[in-house]
Amino acid sequence: MAAVWQCQEVTSPSTAGAVRQGSLRELNLAVVLRRIAAADRPPSRADIAAGTGLTRATVSAVVDDLIGGRLVAEADPAPRTGAGRPARGLVLAGDGPAGLGLEVNVDYLAACVVDLAGTVRHHVVRRADLRPVSPADALARLAALAADARAAAARQGLTLAGAALAVPGLVDAGGLVRLAPNLGWRDVDVPALLAGNRLTEPVDGVPPLVVENEANLAALGELHAGPSGSASFLHISGEIGIGAGIVLDGRLYRGTRGWSGEIGHIPVHPEGRPCRCGGRGCLERYAGQEVVLAAAGLAGAELPADTAATRLADLARAGDPATLAALADAGTALGVAVAGVVNLLDLDTVVLGGGYAPLAPWLRPPVVAELARRVLTAAWSPVTVRPAALGARSAAVGGAASVVRRIVDRPVGWLARGG
Amino acid sequence: MAAVWQCQEVTSPSTAGAVRQGSLRELNLAVVLRRIAAADRPPSRADIAAGTGLTRATVSAVVDDLIGGRLVAEADPAPRTGAGRPARGLVLAGDGPAGLGLEVNVDYLAACVVDLAGTVRHHVVRRADLRPVSPADALARLAALAADARAAAARQGLTLAGAALAVPGLVDAGGLVRLAPNLGWRDVDVPALLAGNRLTEPVDGVPPLVVENEANLAALGELHAGPSGSASFLHISGEIGIGAGIVLDGRLYRGTRGWSGEIGHIPVHPEGRPCRCGGRGCLERYAGQEVVLAAAGLAGAELPADTAATRLADLARAGDPATLAALADAGTALGVAVAGVVNLLDLDTVVLGGGYAPLAPWLRPPVVAELARRVLTAAWSPVTVRPAALGARSAAVGGAASVVRRIVDRPVGWLARGG
C-alpha cells in the first residue's frame, strides 16, 4: 500500500489558534482527485480507499464534495459479471471546469476548450496572415475567437476556469512578449491589450491568462495527448521558426527566464548562412519551413504553415525529386542539432511536431541516421524519434490542458468559488 | 515568518496502531540542521525557533540530539556588544561524519575528505598514466589512496559515512562503467572490483560507494565551492575529453540514464574532423586538450592534464603566438557549442572548469563573443562566463560534498547508527 502523507501547518505558540484545519481537507481532495485522474479504469470508492490508505468514510465524504463541485461524476455501472451489484466507478466530470487554449501564430489564430477529462470540446482555427496586422488588432481578433469559445463552452455546461495563450516568441513572466521575430512583435504587453475582455471566470489559484511560448505549450499538448511512458522528451515545433519544448519528468523545463528551447538557433554550420537573429548557420536556415519550401521549388508560394507541410508531404509521396532532396537535407541538419541535444541532455524520445509531424516519414530517417552516428551512447540506448500525436497546432490544446492540470493539482480553489 | 509543515503518515484503520511517530522527529531534525547549514552566521536556538515556527522547547531538544550525534557544535560566543551574555551560535560539526571523494582519471588518482561544514580536511593527488594499467590495478592503487584518506580522517576524529568515485566516462546506475574512452575502459564493474576494501562506515540512507561521471561530480564541486547565487549553471570540464555537468536549481541534472553532459560530442563542424566516437566535427576535436597542445606546438609532450593547462597558460602569458591562436580557435569552437546549449536551456552562467579554469583568461573572450553573436536572448540577458572556483580536480571534492549533502538532507540515518 502506498503511504499517504497528510500535512498540517505548524505554528509558533503565539499563533497556535490559527492552525489551518482546512489544509487537511485540501490535501485529501487533491489526493482523491489525482487518483481518479490517473486511473486506467474508473475506480470505486473502495478502490480509492485501498489505494490511498484513507478511510472509506473519508473517501466517501471527499468524493461527495468532488461530485457536488462538478469535478467528478459517476460512470455508468460496468456490466454485471458476478454476484451482487457492481460498484459505480468514478470519472472526471465533463460538465465542470474547462481550460481555454489560445494561439496567435504567423498565419492563423486558434481557440480551443479542453474539459477536466482531457477531451477537446471545441476547437476553431482561423486562417489569417498576421504579419501585416498590429498586435492590438491581432489580439482583438483573437478575443472574438475566445468569446465564441466561451459561448460554446457555456452551451455544453462548461465553465472556463483559466486561459493560456501560445505566442511564437520570447515571453516574460508577466506576459510581456519581448520578441516574436516571425510575427514582427517586440515588447507587446499582451495581458494589457486583452484586459478589456472577460475570457474566464475567476478561480483561486488559476491565473486568468498565462502567456507562454508556443513550443512550450505544444510540448505540453504532446504530454497530454501522446503515448504514456515518455515523461521526458524533446518536442520540436517545425514552422517558419523552429522551437522546442523540453519536458523532464512530466514537467516543462522553462529555463532560467522561461526562454529555453530555442533549438532553431543552434549553430549547425557555424560560418554558414546568415540568420535573421544576427548569427550564422542556425538550424532554422537549413530546416525551417521557408528554406524547405524554396528548395522544393515552392518559394514565394505564401502558403499557410500547415498547408505548406501538407503540400510538401503530397509532393514527397508523389516522389518529387526536389522535395525529397529538400526534406533529406532538412532532416540531416535537424539530426545534427538533435544529436547535440541528446548528447547534452540524455533524452530517449524526440517528437517531431508542428509542421514536422506530417513530414515525419521523410524527416525521420536522416534524423535517426545522424543520431546513430553522433550520439556517444547510441549503442546502448536507442533514441525514439516519432511524429507528434496531435500534429500541428497542439499548442492551443496544450495550453488548455495546462489550465485543467492546475485544477486537478489543487481542486480546492475551484470548489471555493461555490462550484 | 515562513510556514513549516509537519507531516505524519496516514494509515487505514487496520494499521492505525502503526502510525510512525518517528517521522515527526525525522522531519524536525532535518529542518533544524538545514537551517544551521544555510545560515550566513551561526544562529542561536532562538533564531532557529523564530525562523522555523517550531517551539523553543522543540528546537532545544532537536539541537541536543544533533550535538550529541556530532552533527552540530556550539561556536565560540560572539564578542559581548550589549548587556547580558550573548547566545552561543550553532555550526555544523567538524568532528562528525565526512564524505570520501575519489577520482580515477587518465593521468592521476585523487582522494579527498570533506567534513559536514564543507571544509576539505584531506586531499591527495597521485600522478600516474593510467592508460596502460588494467582497471583492476588502477582501482587497487585507488583503494590504497582511499585507505590513507580513511586513516587521515580518523586521526582528525572524522568518520567516513560514504564515498563517491568520479570516472571520466558513462556510468550505469549500478556503478558499471560502460565506456571511459580516454582510459580505455569498457564494461568495468567498479563496485565489484573495490568490494574487498572497506572504505566507509555503514550509514542508513547513504550508499557506501556511488560511481558517477567525472564532469557531473565536478559540477557538484562547483556548486559546493562556487559563489552563491548561481543555482543553475553549466560546468564544463576541459581535459583530453570535454564533459559537462548541468546543475538546475541546485540539483544535478543526470538525464534519462545518467548520461547527460556529453558536450564534447556536440557537432560544431558537422562534416569536419573525424572523432574517436565515430562521429565527425565533435567539439572535442577542436577544443580538447590534445588538439590545443598540438596547435600550440606541444604535440606528443605527454604532459599530465593539469601540467598541460599550466604550460599553455605560461606560454599564453608570455605572448606565444601559436598558443594564443590555438586558444582563440578552441574558445571559438567552445563558444559555438555553448551558444547552442544556452539557446536550448536558457542558462545564465557557464563555468570553465577542469583544465579550462587556468586558461579562462584566453578562452573566455571568444566564448563571450560567440554567445553575444549567437544567443537569441543575448540582448536581454547576458550570460556570465567564469572560471571554476575549484579549478582542476573539483570532481573528488564534489563527490565528497555529495555524501555530506545526503547527511544534511536526512540526518536521522546517521544518528540511528549511534553517533
CSV table of C-alpha atoms in Angstrom, one decimal, chain A residues 180-362:
chain,number,residue,atom,x,y,z
A,180,ALA,CA,8.3,37.3,-31.7
A,181,PRO,CA,10.5,37.7,-34.7
A,182,ASN,CA,8.3,36.0,-37.3
A,183,LEU,CA,5.3,38.0,-36.2
A,184,GLY,CA,7.3,41.2,-36.0
A,185,TRP,CA,6.3,41.8,-32.4
A,186,ARG,CA,8.6,43.4,-29.9
A,187,ASP,CA,7.7,44.4,-26.3
A,188,VAL,CA,4.0,43.7,-26.7
A,189,ASP,CA,2.1,43.7,-23.4
A,190,VAL,CA,-0.5,41.0,-24.2
A,191,PRO,CA,-2.4,41.0,-20.9
A,192,ALA,CA,-2.9,44.8,-21.1
A,193,LEU,CA,-4.1,44.5,-24.7
A,194,LEU,CA,-6.6,41.7,-23.7
A,195,ALA,CA,-7.6,43.3,-20.4
A,196,GLY,CA,-11.0,44.6,-21.7
A,197,ASN,CA,-12.1,41.0,-22.5
A,198,ARG,CA,-13.5,38.7,-19.9
A,199,LEU,CA,-12.2,35.4,-21.0
A,200,THR,CA,-12.7,33.2,-17.9
A,201,GLU,CA,-14.3,33.0,-14.5
A,202,PRO,CA,-12.1,33.9,-11.5
A,203,VAL,CA,-10.8,30.8,-9.7
A,204,ASP,CA,-8.5,31.0,-6.8
A,205,GLY,CA,-5.0,29.6,-7.7
A,206,VAL,CA,-5.7,29.6,-11.5
A,207,PRO,CA,-4.3,32.6,-13.4
A,208,PRO,CA,-6.9,34.1,-15.7
A,209,LEU,CA,-4.4,34.3,-18.5
A,210,VAL,CA,-1.0,32.8,-18.9
A,211,VAL,CA,1.1,33.9,-22.0
A,212,GLU,CA,3.7,31.3,-22.9
A,213,ASN,CA,6.0,30.3,-25.7
A,214,GLU,CA,4.2,28.3,-28.4
A,215,ALA,CA,6.8,25.5,-28.5
A,216,ASN,CA,6.5,25.1,-24.7
A,217,LEU,CA,2.7,24.8,-24.8
A,218,ALA,CA,2.9,22.4,-27.8
A,219,ALA,CA,5.2,20.1,-25.8
A,220,LEU,CA,2.5,20.2,-23.0
A,221,GLY,CA,-0.1,19.3,-25.6
A,222,GLU,CA,2.1,16.3,-26.5
A,223,LEU,CA,2.5,15.3,-22.9
A,224,HIS,CA,-1.3,15.5,-22.6
A,225,ALA,CA,-2.2,13.6,-25.8
A,226,GLY,CA,0.9,11.5,-26.6
A,227,PRO,CA,1.6,7.8,-25.7
A,228,SER,CA,2.1,7.4,-22.0
A,229,GLY,CA,5.5,6.3,-20.8
A,230,SER,CA,7.7,9.0,-22.2
A,231,ALA,CA,7.7,11.6,-19.4
A,232,SER,CA,10.9,13.2,-20.6
A,233,PHE,CA,11.2,14.2,-24.2
A,234,LEU,CA,12.2,16.9,-26.7
A,235,HIS,CA,9.2,18.2,-28.7
A,236,ILE,CA,10.2,20.1,-31.8
A,237,SER,CA,7.8,22.5,-33.5
A,238,GLY,CA,8.9,23.0,-37.0
A,239,GLU,CA,7.3,26.0,-38.6
A,240,ILE,CA,8.8,29.1,-40.2
A,241,GLY,CA,10.8,29.3,-37.0
A,242,ILE,CA,11.8,26.1,-35.1
A,243,GLY,CA,11.2,25.9,-31.4
A,244,ALA,CA,11.4,23.1,-28.9
A,245,GLY,CA,9.7,22.3,-25.6
A,246,ILE,CA,11.7,20.2,-23.1
A,247,VAL,CA,9.7,18.0,-20.8
A,248,LEU,CA,11.6,16.5,-17.9
A,249,ASP,CA,9.8,14.0,-15.7
A,250,GLY,CA,6.4,15.2,-16.8
A,251,ARG,CA,7.2,18.9,-16.2
A,252,LEU,CA,8.0,21.6,-18.7
A,253,TYR,CA,11.6,22.8,-18.3
A,254,ARG,CA,11.3,26.6,-18.9
A,255,GLY,CA,14.9,27.7,-18.3
A,256,THR,CA,16.2,30.5,-16.0
A,257,ARG,CA,14.0,33.1,-17.6
A,258,GLY,CA,11.4,30.9,-19.4
A,259,TRP,CA,13.4,31.2,-22.7
A,260,SER,CA,14.5,27.7,-23.2
A,261,GLY,CA,14.0,25.6,-26.3
A,262,GLU,CA,15.4,28.0,-29.0
A,263,ILE,CA,16.7,25.0,-31.0
A,264,GLY,CA,16.2,26.9,-34.2
A,265,HIS,CA,19.3,28.9,-33.3
A,266,ILE,CA,21.6,26.1,-32.5
A,267,PRO,CA,24.5,26.5,-34.9
A,268,VAL,CA,24.7,23.6,-37.4
A,269,HIS,CA,27.2,25.2,-39.8
A,270,PRO,CA,29.0,27.9,-37.7
A,271,GLU,CA,30.1,30.0,-40.7
A,272,GLY,CA,27.1,29.2,-42.9
A,273,ARG,CA,24.0,31.1,-43.9
A,274,PRO,CA,23.2,34.3,-42.1
A,275,CYS,CA,20.2,34.2,-39.9
A,276,ARG,CA,17.7,37.0,-39.0
A,277,CYS,CA,18.8,36.6,-35.4
A,278,GLY,CA,22.2,38.1,-36.3
A,279,GLY,CA,24.1,34.8,-36.1
A,280,ARG,CA,25.2,32.4,-38.8
A,281,GLY,CA,24.5,28.8,-39.7
A,282,CYS,CA,21.4,28.5,-37.4
A,283,LEU,CA,19.3,25.3,-37.8
A,284,GLU,CA,16.4,27.5,-38.9
A,285,ARG,CA,18.3,28.4,-42.0
A,286,TYR,CA,18.6,24.7,-43.0
A,287,ALA,CA,15.4,23.2,-41.8
A,288,GLY,CA,12.9,26.0,-41.4
A,289,GLN,CA,9.8,25.8,-43.5
A,290,GLU,CA,10.7,28.7,-45.8
A,291,VAL,CA,14.0,27.1,-46.6
A,292,VAL,CA,12.5,23.7,-47.3
A,293,LEU,CA,9.8,25.3,-49.5
A,294,ALA,CA,12.3,27.1,-51.5
A,295,ALA,CA,14.5,24.1,-52.0
A,296,ALA,CA,11.4,22.1,-53.1
A,297,GLY,CA,10.7,24.8,-55.7
A,298,LEU,CA,7.8,26.4,-53.8
A,299,ALA,CA,9.4,29.6,-52.9
A,300,GLY,CA,7.1,32.6,-52.5
A,301,ALA,CA,4.0,30.4,-52.7
A,302,GLU,CA,2.8,32.2,-49.5
A,303,LEU,CA,1.3,29.0,-48.2
A,304,PRO,CA,-0.2,28.8,-44.7
A,305,ALA,CA,2.1,26.8,-42.4
A,306,ASP,CA,0.0,23.6,-42.2
A,307,THR,CA,-0.9,23.8,-45.9
A,308,ALA,CA,2.8,24.1,-46.7
A,309,ALA,CA,3.5,20.9,-44.7
A,310,THR,CA,0.7,19.0,-46.4
A,311,ARG,CA,1.8,20.2,-49.8
A,312,LEU,CA,5.3,19.1,-49.2
A,313,ALA,CA,4.1,15.7,-47.9
A,314,ASP,CA,2.0,15.3,-51.1
A,315,LEU,CA,5.0,16.1,-53.3
A,316,ALA,CA,7.2,13.7,-51.4
A,317,ARG,CA,4.6,11.0,-51.6
A,318,ALA,CA,4.5,11.5,-55.3
A,319,GLY,CA,8.3,11.1,-55.4
A,320,ASP,CA,9.1,14.7,-56.5
A,321,PRO,CA,13.0,14.7,-56.5
A,322,ALA,CA,13.5,18.3,-55.4
A,323,THR,CA,11.1,17.9,-52.5
A,324,LEU,CA,12.7,14.6,-51.4
A,325,ALA,CA,16.2,16.2,-51.6
A,326,ALA,CA,14.9,19.2,-49.6
A,327,LEU,CA,13.5,17.1,-46.9
A,328,ALA,CA,16.6,14.9,-46.7
A,329,ASP,CA,18.8,18.0,-46.3
A,330,ALA,CA,16.5,19.4,-43.7
A,331,GLY,CA,16.4,16.1,-41.8
A,332,THR,CA,20.2,15.9,-41.8
A,333,ALA,CA,20.5,19.4,-40.4
A,334,LEU,CA,17.8,18.6,-37.8
A,335,GLY,CA,19.7,15.4,-36.9
A,336,VAL,CA,22.9,17.3,-36.3
A,337,ALA,CA,21.2,19.7,-33.9
A,338,VAL,CA,19.2,17.0,-32.2
A,339,ALA,CA,22.4,14.8,-31.8
A,340,GLY,CA,23.9,17.7,-29.8
A,341,VAL,CA,20.8,17.9,-27.7
A,342,VAL,CA,20.8,14.2,-26.9
A,343,ASN,CA,24.5,14.2,-26.1
A,344,LEU,CA,23.8,17.1,-23.7
A,345,LEU,CA,20.5,16.0,-22.1
A,346,ASP,CA,20.5,12.2,-22.5
A,347,LEU,CA,16.8,12.1,-23.6
A,348,ASP,CA,15.4,8.9,-25.1
A,349,THR,CA,12.5,10.4,-27.0
A,350,VAL,CA,12.3,13.1,-29.7
A,351,VAL,CA,8.9,14.2,-31.0
A,352,LEU,CA,8.6,15.8,-34.4
A,353,GLY,CA,5.7,18.3,-34.0
A,354,GLY,CA,4.1,21.3,-35.6
A,355,GLY,CA,4.7,21.3,-39.4
A,356,TYR,CA,7.2,18.5,-39.0
A,357,ALA,CA,4.5,16.0,-37.9
A,358,PRO,CA,3.1,15.3,-41.4
A,359,LEU,CA,6.7,15.3,-42.8
A,360,ALA,CA,7.9,12.7,-40.3
A,361,PRO,CA,8.1,9.8,-42.8
A,362,TRP,CA,10.8,11.7,-44.7
